[in-house]
């Protein structure tokens, strides 16, 4: 029950939020269809149909009505017309039971010491038995709820909320009256006063008889704790107490019980956290929070979400952007900037965490509509959590493709492309590994998120099958558009680099520390083959540009997958296809053509003879060499026979839809 204790302890801290507070105890939010306005004396004024967010209404509930499914337990104030419209007859099942129970609860509250002037007004009006007549004259039924134009609301299912005219003819809603909310909380505590030992807080308190639902969204019927197992209890025979003894004679239950206040605070805090800080993948939810209510880094966020990137101007305002003047020390710059940002969670620039306070990561999912499960739970000290998250983004750091649309006042939309250093998001990882199939396969998505989460928050090694799939898809560029392939390459490089990082790889023989910039000193066979492929691709691209030919795929790009399987024999094929393009550059751009030839020779000379002629399959390391060399070539030019770094405005970053300029 530690998760419930953590959530209950979080509740008072998030109550301090200025906007969008969590639900109060003994209240839920429901979608109201019609608002009925009455006078303080209980006379009808008007009724109006509600739309969109304005329809979301905070209503008081009892323990049982707040979790009702098949029963007719009424809410005490705001309800369906089948409960509160005494003059509605047609279409209402169990009409007498609904009306009688609603009035009994409303009378009980109104006649208690916790009554309120608005309750008196509502009761007076309801007992006039004109609610259905008044509403039906103002609203056309069946009501088409405008927030969802296809949803037709039958009269008996129409949910009513109340607003009451105060002194000075100011009409206020019951859902926004804090004094009325507080009165209900006090009255509700008298409905189930049974005391017992709460196993969460370890002391005697008022016990909960029912536990809430509506955890992930307004229609969510799944619960962590259910109460209907007396007749079909799966552990029948383990306990000797009976339903009658516990529910009617108030015997202490042999089952671990939770206090009403704890379960209400815990569930309300969780709802708020899911709505404001949760990451959803269908019904699967991952939520991360500090018990103090302070902001914490999300484990499955994109790196760019942490930093200042001006997407309006299309210019990076941070060191995250891959710019030529830092091309030689990308990793060092990224590490310093990331460390500076993460330190901001403790020094007040981002949050004011204390190093020893608690941060919780929790995963939720439901196997059936009525049962909620905690699929992942870890409790960290803030210092350890921040360090682990920082390591994930540091170990998986690699230039990732990021683009924004820029119309520039013309009808033709352009895309401005940036290569921002960071770890790929889990969603990009799944797309890079599995392609479009992951979009329609909910179970696959859930499974992969569950596998990736421990790698992010606990520092576990990446699953090798995901790494290999990402490398294989990045090698097959014939079946995807340029932007998609470039994204896949960036993700595959990040995963391969992270998989072999010395701090993440338990097998010492597999530990590697790869640089994010081009490593001209690396003589690994796979890395060098990747560099050769990038140079061959660039030669053909520049030859086509020099001859003003339309852009098309190169021989290197079309043979990339075969090259990764049989590099030596495929390289001979690619090398022979380069001859006419080298001749064209020799005529049109002699210095550039000569520089490319020298680069090919230098890379080839770095091989040992046995490596250069080996057709052994390449590992994902070749993508690191390919990606680094490809980027290096786009950021350098020839001046006076020497390679020099281009100026920022010389690097082509604007692309049309699907084709790079």
Coordinates of C-alpha atoms in Angstrom, one line a residue, residues 67 225 534:
X67 CA -18.8 4.1 -7.5
X225 CA -9.9 -2.0 -5.0
X534 CA 28.4 8.3 -46.8

